[in-house]
Every structure is written in C-alpha cells, then in structure tokens.
Short mmCIF file of C-alpha atoms and ligand atoms in Angstrom, two decimals:
data_model
loop_
_atom_site.label_atom_id
_atom_site.label_comp_id
_atom_site.label_asym_id
_atom_site.label_seq_id
_atom_site.Cartn_x
_atom_site.Cartn_y
_atom_site.Cartn_z
CA MET A 1 211.62 -15.93 123.60
CA SER A 2 211.40 -14.27 127.01
CA VAL A 3 211.38 -16.52 129.75
CA LEU A 4 208.60 -16.40 132.14
CA PRO A 5 209.09 -15.98 136.13
CA ALA A 6 208.90 -19.18 137.65
CA THR A 7 207.55 -20.03 141.11
CA LEU A 8 208.22 -22.97 143.23
CA TRP A 9 205.22 -23.75 145.82
CA ARG A 10 206.55 -26.30 148.22
CA ARG A 11 205.13 -27.91 151.33
CA ALA A 12 201.75 -28.60 149.82
CA ARG A 13 199.21 -31.34 150.22
CA ILE A 14 198.18 -31.56 146.56
CA VAL A 15 194.71 -32.76 145.74
CA PRO A 16 195.14 -32.51 141.71
CA CYS A 17 191.42 -33.48 141.07
CA THR A 18 192.73 -34.92 137.88
CA SER A 19 190.44 -37.86 138.69
CA LEU A 20 188.47 -39.31 141.36
CA GLN A 21 191.16 -41.61 142.46
CA ALA A 22 193.58 -38.81 142.55
CA ALA A 23 191.58 -36.58 144.62
CA ALA A 24 191.40 -39.45 147.18
CA ALA A 25 194.89 -39.88 147.35
CA ALA A 26 197.20 -36.86 147.67
CA GLN A 27 200.96 -37.61 146.50
CA ALA A 28 202.53 -34.65 145.20
CA ASP A 29 203.79 -31.89 147.39
CA ALA A 30 205.03 -29.26 144.91
CA ILE A 31 203.68 -26.89 142.42
CA VAL A 32 205.79 -24.94 139.57
CA THR A 33 204.23 -22.29 138.31
CA GLU A 34 205.38 -19.93 135.29
CA GLY A 35 203.50 -17.16 134.84
CA GLU A 36 199.84 -17.72 134.79
CA ARG A 37 199.91 -21.66 134.04
CA ILE A 38 201.27 -24.56 136.04
CA ALA A 39 204.37 -25.78 134.59
CA TRP A 40 205.23 -29.17 136.71
CA VAL A 41 203.43 -30.89 139.70
CA GLY A 42 205.10 -33.87 141.85
CA HIS A 43 207.09 -34.64 144.65
CA GLU A 44 209.60 -31.91 145.24
CA ALA A 45 212.41 -34.56 145.52
CA ALA A 46 212.13 -35.21 141.88
CA LEU A 47 212.05 -31.78 140.67
CA PRO A 48 214.08 -31.44 137.33
CA PRO A 49 217.47 -29.58 138.98
CA ALA A 50 217.05 -27.07 135.88
CA LEU A 51 213.44 -26.32 136.30
CA ARG A 52 214.47 -25.52 140.14
CA GLU A 53 216.73 -22.98 138.94
CA ARG A 54 214.57 -21.08 137.06
CA CYS A 55 212.51 -20.68 140.27
CA ALA A 56 213.10 -17.39 141.48
CA THR A 57 210.53 -17.37 144.04
CA VAL A 58 209.87 -20.22 146.63
CA ARG A 59 206.86 -20.00 148.58
CA ASP A 60 205.93 -22.39 151.66
CA CYS A 61 202.50 -23.69 151.79
CA GLY A 62 202.53 -24.77 155.36
CA ASP A 63 201.73 -28.15 154.70
CA ARG A 64 198.18 -26.94 153.77
CA LEU A 65 195.71 -28.95 151.69
CA VAL A 66 195.90 -27.39 147.92
CA THR A 67 193.05 -27.94 145.38
CA PRO A 68 192.44 -26.11 142.16
CA GLY A 69 190.67 -22.94 142.22
CA LEU A 70 186.98 -23.64 142.79
CA ILE A 71 184.41 -23.01 139.61
CA ASP A 72 180.77 -22.17 140.34
CA CYS A 73 179.77 -23.20 136.77
CA HIS A 74 175.74 -22.30 136.86
CA THR A 75 175.15 -18.60 138.64
CA HIS A 76 172.67 -16.04 137.69
CA LEU A 77 174.76 -13.54 139.79
CA VAL A 78 173.88 -10.49 137.91
CA PHE A 79 170.28 -9.25 138.87
CA ALA A 80 169.00 -6.15 140.60
CA GLY A 81 166.42 -6.16 143.84
CA ASP A 82 165.93 -9.51 145.31
CA ARG A 83 162.64 -12.02 146.18
CA ALA A 84 162.69 -11.79 149.88
CA ALA A 85 159.09 -10.79 149.83
CA GLU A 86 158.30 -13.79 147.80
CA PHE A 87 160.29 -15.84 149.93
CA ALA A 88 157.83 -14.80 153.01
CA GLU A 89 154.96 -15.88 150.72
CA ARG A 90 156.16 -19.33 150.15
CA GLN A 91 156.56 -19.42 153.67
CA ARG A 92 152.79 -18.99 153.76
CA GLY A 93 152.48 -21.92 151.21
CA VAL A 94 152.22 -20.05 147.94
CA SER A 95 154.48 -22.26 145.53
CA TYR A 96 157.02 -21.00 143.18
CA GLU A 97 155.33 -21.89 139.99
CA GLU A 98 151.85 -19.82 141.48
CA LEU A 99 154.19 -16.73 142.40
CA ALA A 100 155.18 -16.83 138.47
CA ARG A 101 151.74 -17.12 137.36
CA ARG A 102 150.90 -13.98 139.08
CA GLY A 103 153.52 -12.20 137.33
CA GLY A 104 155.91 -12.47 140.30
CA GLY A 105 158.79 -15.00 140.07
CA ILE A 106 161.32 -14.15 137.34
CA LEU A 107 159.38 -11.47 135.89
CA SER A 108 159.79 -9.37 138.95
CA THR A 109 163.19 -9.68 138.97
CA VAL A 110 163.22 -8.62 135.28
CA ARG A 111 161.09 -5.40 136.13
CA ALA A 112 163.87 -4.54 138.94
CA THR A 113 167.13 -5.36 136.47
CA ARG A 114 165.81 -3.21 133.74
CA ALA A 115 165.26 -0.42 135.76
CA ALA A 116 169.23 -0.86 136.98
CA ASP A 117 171.71 0.96 135.09
CA ALA A 118 175.37 -0.81 134.65
CA ALA A 119 176.64 0.86 137.72
CA ALA A 120 173.75 -0.71 139.59
CA LEU A 121 174.03 -4.10 138.26
CA LEU A 122 177.68 -4.28 139.19
CA ALA A 123 177.23 -2.66 142.56
CA ALA A 124 174.39 -5.39 143.51
CA ALA A 125 176.55 -8.29 141.97
CA THR A 126 179.75 -7.17 143.68
CA PRO A 127 179.13 -8.63 147.27
CA ARG A 128 177.83 -11.92 145.99
CA LEU A 129 180.96 -12.26 143.47
CA GLU A 130 182.98 -11.28 146.83
CA SER A 131 181.44 -13.96 148.98
CA LEU A 132 182.29 -16.50 146.20
CA LEU A 133 185.84 -15.58 145.71
CA ARG A 134 186.54 -15.51 149.48
CA GLU A 135 185.56 -19.37 149.19
CA GLY A 136 188.46 -19.69 146.83
CA VAL A 137 186.37 -19.53 143.58
CA THR A 138 188.45 -18.62 140.79
CA ALA A 139 186.21 -19.06 137.77
CA ILE A 140 182.42 -18.67 137.45
CA GLU A 141 179.86 -18.63 134.91
CA ILE A 142 177.17 -15.90 134.89
CA LYS A 143 174.00 -15.84 132.97
CA SER A 144 171.94 -13.19 131.47
CA GLY A 145 167.98 -13.63 131.56
CA TYR A 146 166.39 -10.94 133.79
CA GLY A 147 166.51 -8.06 130.94
CA LEU A 148 164.76 -9.95 128.08
CA THR A 149 165.15 -6.98 125.63
CA LEU A 150 168.30 -6.95 123.46
CA GLU A 151 169.48 -3.98 125.24
CA SER A 152 169.05 -5.13 128.86
CA GLU A 153 170.15 -8.71 128.28
CA ALA A 154 173.48 -6.89 126.80
CA ARG A 155 173.71 -4.90 129.73
CA MET A 156 173.87 -8.19 132.09
CA LEU A 157 176.31 -9.57 130.00
CA GLU A 158 178.43 -6.51 129.84
CA ALA A 159 178.17 -6.26 133.77
CA ALA A 160 179.37 -10.02 133.99
CA ARG A 161 182.53 -9.51 131.68
CA GLU A 162 183.34 -6.10 133.92
CA LEU A 163 183.15 -8.16 136.84
CA GLY A 164 185.78 -10.92 135.63
CA ARG A 165 187.90 -7.82 134.64
CA ARG A 166 187.49 -6.01 137.76
CA HIS A 167 188.06 -9.01 140.08
CA GLY A 168 190.81 -10.86 137.56
CA ILE A 169 188.59 -13.94 137.48
CA ALA A 170 187.77 -16.22 134.57
CA VAL A 171 184.18 -15.27 134.05
CA ARG A 172 182.16 -17.51 131.31
CA THR A 173 178.83 -15.52 129.96
CA THR A 174 175.86 -17.41 128.98
CA TYR A 175 172.93 -15.76 127.09
CA LEU A 176 169.67 -16.98 128.95
CA ALA A 177 167.23 -14.71 126.95
CA ALA A 178 165.08 -17.64 126.90
CA HIS A 179 164.34 -17.71 130.97
CA ALA A 180 160.83 -15.98 130.54
CA VAL A 181 158.33 -14.50 128.24
CA PRO A 182 158.60 -11.05 128.95
CA PRO A 183 155.24 -9.04 129.12
CA GLU A 184 155.81 -7.41 125.38
CA PHE A 185 155.34 -11.25 124.15
CA ALA A 186 152.83 -12.26 126.56
CA GLY A 187 150.88 -15.39 125.17
CA ARG A 188 153.58 -15.43 122.01
CA SER A 189 156.40 -17.52 123.60
CA ALA A 190 157.05 -19.00 119.96
CA ASP A 191 157.49 -15.60 118.66
CA TYR A 192 159.69 -14.44 121.23
CA VAL A 193 161.90 -17.20 120.98
CA ARG A 194 162.20 -16.56 117.15
CA VAL A 195 163.21 -12.63 117.77
CA LEU A 196 165.67 -13.79 120.61
CA ALA A 197 167.20 -16.63 118.49
CA ARG A 198 167.40 -14.86 115.33
CA GLU A 199 167.39 -11.07 115.67
CA TRP A 200 169.08 -10.63 119.21
CA LEU A 201 171.64 -13.49 119.66
CA PRO A 202 173.61 -12.51 116.34
CA GLU A 203 174.01 -9.08 118.01
CA ILE A 204 175.04 -10.59 121.20
CA ALA A 205 177.56 -12.38 119.04
CA ARG A 206 178.83 -9.61 117.12
CA ARG A 207 179.59 -7.76 120.22
CA ASP A 208 181.42 -10.91 121.78
CA LEU A 209 179.12 -10.83 124.81
CA ALA A 210 178.44 -14.60 125.35
CA ASP A 211 180.37 -17.62 125.38
CA ALA A 212 177.49 -19.97 125.44
CA VAL A 213 173.67 -20.30 124.70
CA ASP A 214 170.98 -21.64 127.56
CA ILE A 215 167.60 -21.89 127.76
CA TYR A 216 164.77 -22.69 130.56
CA CYS A 217 163.27 -25.83 129.26
CA ASP A 218 160.48 -26.89 131.71
CA ARG A 219 156.70 -26.76 132.46
CA GLY A 220 155.68 -23.17 132.60
CA ALA A 221 158.75 -21.64 130.65
CA PHE A 222 160.06 -23.21 127.24
CA SER A 223 159.16 -26.19 125.24
CA ALA A 224 161.75 -28.87 123.51
CA GLU A 225 160.70 -27.11 120.30
CA ASP A 226 161.86 -23.60 121.27
CA ALA A 227 165.39 -25.20 122.44
CA VAL A 228 165.56 -26.25 118.65
CA THR A 229 165.04 -23.09 117.32
CA LEU A 230 167.34 -21.39 119.67
CA PHE A 231 169.83 -23.99 119.37
CA GLU A 232 169.97 -23.75 115.60
CA ALA A 233 170.72 -20.29 115.88
CA ALA A 234 173.53 -20.83 118.41
CA ARG A 235 174.92 -23.64 116.10
CA SER A 236 175.28 -21.17 113.18
CA LEU A 237 177.31 -18.85 115.35
CA ALA A 238 179.45 -21.44 116.35
CA LEU A 239 178.02 -20.86 120.31
CA PRO A 240 178.28 -23.71 122.65
CA VAL A 241 174.88 -24.62 124.12
CA LYS A 242 173.30 -25.83 127.65
CA MET A 243 169.95 -26.24 128.90
CA HIS A 244 168.04 -25.75 132.49
CA ALA A 245 166.12 -29.13 132.11
CA GLY A 246 163.83 -31.20 134.19
CA GLN A 247 163.42 -28.89 137.17
CA PHE A 248 159.92 -29.46 137.67
CA ALA A 249 158.79 -31.71 134.61
CA ASP A 250 160.57 -33.56 131.78
CA VAL A 251 159.25 -31.83 128.35
CA GLY A 252 161.59 -33.49 126.13
CA GLY A 253 164.49 -30.84 126.59
CA VAL A 254 167.48 -33.04 127.05
CA ALA A 255 166.98 -35.22 124.13
CA VAL A 256 167.26 -31.93 122.05
CA ALA A 257 170.18 -30.67 124.26
CA ALA A 258 171.93 -34.21 123.35
CA ARG A 259 171.25 -33.62 119.71
CA PHE A 260 172.99 -30.31 119.88
CA ALA A 261 175.73 -32.01 121.88
CA ALA A 262 175.05 -29.28 124.63
CA LEU A 263 177.92 -28.77 127.41
CA SER A 264 175.49 -29.48 130.30
CA CYS A 265 171.80 -29.96 131.53
CA ASP A 266 171.20 -28.48 134.72
CA HIS A 267 168.97 -29.34 137.73
CA LEU A 268 167.43 -32.56 136.27
CA GLU A 269 165.22 -33.35 139.34
CA GLU A 270 163.08 -35.25 136.47
CA LEU A 271 165.13 -37.26 134.25
CA SER A 272 164.40 -40.60 132.39
CA PRO A 273 167.13 -43.65 132.20
CA ALA A 274 166.98 -42.97 128.54
CA ASP A 275 167.90 -39.60 128.75
CA ALA A 276 170.64 -40.35 131.32
CA ALA A 277 171.94 -42.57 128.46
CA ARG A 278 171.57 -39.74 126.15
CA MET A 279 173.72 -37.46 128.23
CA ALA A 280 176.43 -40.03 128.64
CA GLN A 281 176.65 -40.79 124.80
CA ALA A 282 176.68 -37.10 123.82
CA GLY A 283 179.42 -36.56 126.94
CA MET A 284 177.19 -33.94 128.44
CA VAL A 285 177.80 -32.88 132.20
CA ALA A 286 174.85 -32.88 134.69
CA VAL A 287 174.94 -29.99 136.79
CA LEU A 288 173.30 -30.36 140.10
CA LEU A 289 171.80 -27.34 141.88
CA PRO A 290 170.98 -28.45 145.39
CA VAL A 291 170.45 -25.11 146.93
CA ALA A 292 167.34 -24.63 144.74
CA TYR A 293 165.93 -28.16 145.37
CA TYR A 294 166.47 -27.42 148.71
CA THR A 295 164.84 -23.64 148.50
CA LEU A 296 161.89 -25.09 146.77
CA GLY A 297 161.62 -28.12 149.09
CA GLN A 298 161.04 -30.37 146.06
CA ALA A 299 159.97 -33.65 146.06
CA SER A 300 161.90 -35.38 143.63
CA ARG A 301 165.77 -35.03 143.61
CA PRO A 302 167.95 -35.79 140.77
CA PRO A 303 168.74 -39.65 140.13
CA VAL A 304 172.46 -39.63 141.06
CA ALA A 305 172.66 -43.46 141.17
CA LEU A 306 171.30 -43.38 137.61
CA LEU A 307 173.71 -40.68 136.28
CA ARG A 308 176.66 -42.26 137.75
CA GLU A 309 175.69 -45.90 136.29
CA SER A 310 175.21 -44.38 133.01
CA GLY A 311 178.44 -42.70 133.26
CA VAL A 312 177.35 -39.03 133.35
CA SER A 313 179.71 -36.83 135.36
CA MET A 314 178.35 -34.54 137.56
CA ALA A 315 179.00 -30.95 138.46
CA VAL A 316 177.95 -28.86 141.34
CA ALA A 317 176.87 -25.18 141.56
CA THR A 318 175.14 -22.64 143.40
CA ASP A 319 172.69 -21.23 140.86
CA CYS A 320 172.80 -17.99 142.99
CA ASN A 321 169.54 -16.17 141.92
CA PRO A 322 167.14 -14.06 143.91
CA GLY A 323 164.22 -16.76 143.49
CA THR A 324 165.25 -20.06 144.01
CA SER A 325 168.74 -19.84 145.26
CA PRO A 326 169.53 -16.95 147.24
CA CYS A 327 173.17 -18.43 148.09
CA ALA A 328 176.53 -17.21 147.17
CA SER A 329 178.37 -20.02 149.08
CA LEU A 330 179.81 -23.10 146.67
CA LEU A 331 180.76 -24.68 149.80
CA LEU A 332 177.48 -25.12 151.13
CA ALA A 333 176.28 -26.27 147.72
CA MET A 334 178.92 -29.19 148.08
CA ASN A 335 177.71 -29.85 151.38
CA MET A 336 174.12 -30.07 150.29
CA ALA A 337 175.03 -31.96 147.40
CA CYS A 338 176.45 -34.58 149.73
CA ARG A 339 173.69 -34.53 152.30
CA LEU A 340 170.67 -34.02 149.88
CA PHE A 341 171.57 -35.62 146.71
CA GLU A 342 173.96 -38.38 148.29
CA LEU A 343 177.06 -37.35 146.24
CA THR A 344 180.47 -38.61 147.49
CA ALA A 345 182.95 -35.85 148.92
CA GLU A 346 185.18 -36.79 146.12
CA GLU A 347 182.51 -36.45 143.63
CA ALA A 348 181.47 -32.98 145.13
CA LEU A 349 184.90 -31.74 145.14
CA ALA A 350 185.31 -32.99 141.56
CA GLY A 351 181.90 -31.37 140.60
CA VAL A 352 183.29 -27.77 141.54
CA THR A 353 186.56 -28.25 140.06
CA ARG A 354 187.39 -30.55 136.92
CA GLU A 355 183.49 -31.36 136.04
CA ALA A 356 182.70 -27.78 136.60
CA ALA A 357 185.29 -27.00 134.11
CA ARG A 358 183.85 -29.34 131.50
CA ALA A 359 180.42 -27.88 131.85
CA LEU A 360 181.91 -24.55 130.80
CA GLY A 361 183.96 -25.96 127.88
CA TYR A 362 187.19 -25.39 129.20
CA ALA A 363 189.63 -27.65 127.57
CA ASP A 364 193.03 -26.38 128.95
CA GLY A 365 193.16 -28.16 132.38
CA ARG A 366 191.15 -25.82 134.47
CA GLY A 367 189.60 -27.18 137.37
CA THR A 368 192.76 -29.54 137.90
CA LEU A 369 196.56 -29.19 139.18
CA ALA A 370 198.47 -30.20 136.18
CA PRO A 371 201.13 -29.39 133.88
CA GLY A 372 199.54 -26.50 131.46
CA ALA A 373 196.38 -25.87 133.47
CA PRO A 374 195.74 -22.15 134.78
CA ALA A 375 197.79 -21.22 137.83
CA ASP A 376 194.69 -21.21 139.99
CA PHE A 377 194.75 -22.86 143.28
CA VAL A 378 193.63 -22.84 146.98
CA MET A 379 195.42 -23.36 150.07
CA TRP A 380 192.82 -24.71 152.62
CA ASP A 381 193.32 -25.07 156.48
CA LEU A 382 191.88 -28.49 156.59
CA ALA A 383 192.92 -31.93 157.14
CA ALA A 384 191.74 -33.83 154.14
CA PRO A 385 189.63 -33.12 151.07
CA TYR A 386 186.19 -34.43 152.32
CA GLU A 387 186.10 -31.76 154.82
CA LEU A 388 185.30 -29.07 152.30
CA SER A 389 181.81 -30.66 151.94
CA TYR A 390 181.84 -31.64 155.74
CA TRP A 391 181.05 -28.07 156.95
CA ALA A 392 177.72 -26.72 156.51
CA GLY A 393 178.68 -22.86 156.45
CA MET A 394 182.27 -22.85 157.39
CA ASN A 395 184.98 -21.45 155.43
CA ARG A 396 188.40 -22.80 155.70
CA CYS A 397 189.98 -21.13 152.95
CA ARG A 398 193.28 -19.54 153.77
CA THR A 399 194.95 -18.47 150.84
CA VAL A 400 193.97 -17.87 147.06
CA VAL A 401 196.48 -17.98 143.99
CA ARG A 402 195.29 -16.62 140.76
CA GLY A 403 197.17 -16.64 137.62
CA GLY A 404 200.05 -17.45 139.81
CA ILE A 405 200.11 -14.84 142.19
CA VAL A 406 198.68 -14.61 145.83
CA ARG A 407 195.32 -12.47 145.90
O1 NIG B 1 167.81 -21.88 138.01
N1 NIG B 1 164.80 -22.26 136.75
C1 NIG B 1 165.10 -21.15 136.16
N2 NIG B 1 165.87 -20.49 136.58
C2 NIG B 1 166.44 -20.36 137.77
C3 NIG B 1 165.43 -19.33 138.66
C4 NIG B 1 165.35 -18.00 138.63
C5 NIG B 1 164.54 -17.03 139.28
O2 NIG B 1 163.97 -17.69 139.88
O3 NIG B 1 164.76 -16.11 139.30
C6 NIG B 1 166.79 -21.32 138.57
O4 NIG B 1 166.59 -22.03 139.51
FE1 FE B 2 169.77 -21.58 136.98
#
C-alpha cells in the first residue's frame, strides 16, 4: 500500500462546521491532510508523533480563520445570453410572472441557450464560476433547464461536468428539464413531463450526466402530479430528487417531495407548518435563496422560525441565474440570508458548508473539517466567522486549498 504525502497545516483558527456549537467555538489549530482527504484535526500539541513524522510538508496558516470550502448548492450557472432587458422592464413595473406569460422569462434564456454550442456555454459560464471560486467555493451544484430538448439539456449537463474537470472542483449536476414547458409542447405540459421523465431521463442517466433530478413546482410552472411522474422515473433509475417549491405559491409540491425523500426543497417563500413537519420527518434540507427573493422584491419570505422550530436544516445558495438571481457571490447570499431572512451568522455559514453538502447528498464529511472529509478549506483575512456574513460585497478570501493543494 502506498503512503500518501501528508501535510501539516498549522497556526489555523479552525471553524470545523461540524455543528452549530463547533462553528461558534473554534478550538483546533492544526489540520493534517493526506492526499485529497483530511486525516486529522486538533491542537497541534496533541498531534500523534507518528503522524507528525509522516508530514513531509508543513504550512503556516498565519493564524488565519480557516473554514471548510464553501458549497453553492443551487445554481443555474450554465446558460447563454442574459435578461438585462427584462430587468429594465421589471424596473418599469412589469412582474416576473407577467414577463414569463409574454414568452420572455425562462423561455427567452432557452432560445439563447439552444443556439449556443458547447464552447459558447463554457465561455459564458466560466466567469461566473471564477467569481465563486475567488470566494472560496470548492463545490457547486449546476442545473440544466434552459435547453428543454434532450440534446440541449445534455449539452448543458456536459458543460457543467466539463467546468468541474477544468477547474478541479466538485460539481454535482441536476437535470431540470421540468423548468418550463417548451414551445413544442405549448398547452401540453403533462405530455411534456411524460416525455422528459420516460424518454429523456433514462438517456441522461445512461450517459451518466445527472447526479439528481429537479422540478419547478409552482403556480405557472409544474404541478404536484407532474412531480410524481418525474420522481417515479427518477426512482426507477436510483437518482435522488429535489424540488423548486413554494417560490410563488404552495401547489402541494413539498408533500410529494417528502414522499420521495427528496434531498431538498428550495425557495419555500410559501410553506405551511404541515409541510415543514414533513420536511423534518423526511430529513430534507430547506435551501434558501435570498438573492432571488431580493431581486423579485417578493412579499413573503421563507418561514425561518418555523423551519428552525420544526428541526429542518437550512442551506443557503446563490441560485445564480439570468432571471431571478443575476448573482455569482455566495458571500452576498450569506449576508442577505442574515439580513433578509434573519438567519444567524452561524446558520448562514453552516448553510454554505455542512447543510449545503447535505442538500447535495454528500455523505463523506464534505462541508466540515473532520477526518475523512475532502481536504478543501479556505483561509480568510477575518477575525471571526460571523464576519463572513457581515460584509455585503467584500471578499476576504486569502487562500483556497482544494484536494490538499493550494490553488
Ligand atoms: O430558481 N424558479 C425557477 N427557476 C429559477 C429562475 C430561472 C429563471 O428565471 O431563469 C429560480 O429562481
Ligand atoms: Fe433555481
């Protein structure tokens, strides 16, 4: 058995994110990484001599704050074009839902994305990804959903996988063909869902392009029955599911998601106490998307106190997309989660680390600093962990370590 090169990272103020309490009280000051994993975390004084001896390299973290690599667990990062003109329309008072009814909204990005080849999709997504990487993001979820044909959805997912390979980061891809009804199926949304569930999804799975399946279940989008059709197909392929739910209206999606033990329900501006209980029971994560809420100027916000009381864990993500969240800053999303949704700073940090990992189905310690977890962590020029959420538009990321290597 070959011995992997070990590195000792010393003089770190470690925020392990293994629990809310641990996030509040940083105690450990050293990490040992072995290859791409963390082997040990603790006080350097307590480092076992045998392990110390194996550390061929010693790196000084300069007494900086060290957190797990951040995880953006809900993005639509791959798309062509933009919707800046719609932003201008919205400033004149036209609503997001009205723009969608006029054939704009998601469908306008579908037109641009269908016309883009693989190289164009990659070129468009790269600066968005780079913005996130500069903030210490080391894992990201990327959805399809702007192609709405088998081949254009596949092209988006291939681009997402390619971004992961090029940048050496962990990418989880999500098949979101149930994002809007394409013009070919206008007025026949149930037919569309049957096709994307029974014909396209098996092919996407055969090509190993999706790690999960998502549906936009809302007023003006897909119904709870559509979610059943799609989730049954996902289940037969052993693919985990998740859902855009309750952004504008509660159409019964969360109950379906709970029945299928979805990884997460995302948005949740509209959520009943009964559904919060279902989410807790099923162990689903509530992914909060404060930048979309902010961009749309929504009237109601997710019932954070209810989620907390019900014991539902909360994640925070950018929802980076051209319509409702033209944002490639997870730090800004953390700030907004605190200021707009009243998360505590500790919850916001857990929401972009440990809980974001859960929302993506990671079960290897990703999102925490603990033995066995990926050696992905960030050194910050900050005094305390709550400062990550305090700044609104200020990036104090100093050094990113991915797979045990400084990037
Ligand atoms: O997460 N709600 C649906 N999907 C996206 C918006 C996509 C778009 O407008 O292009 C969201 O907010
Ligand atoms: Fe979204």
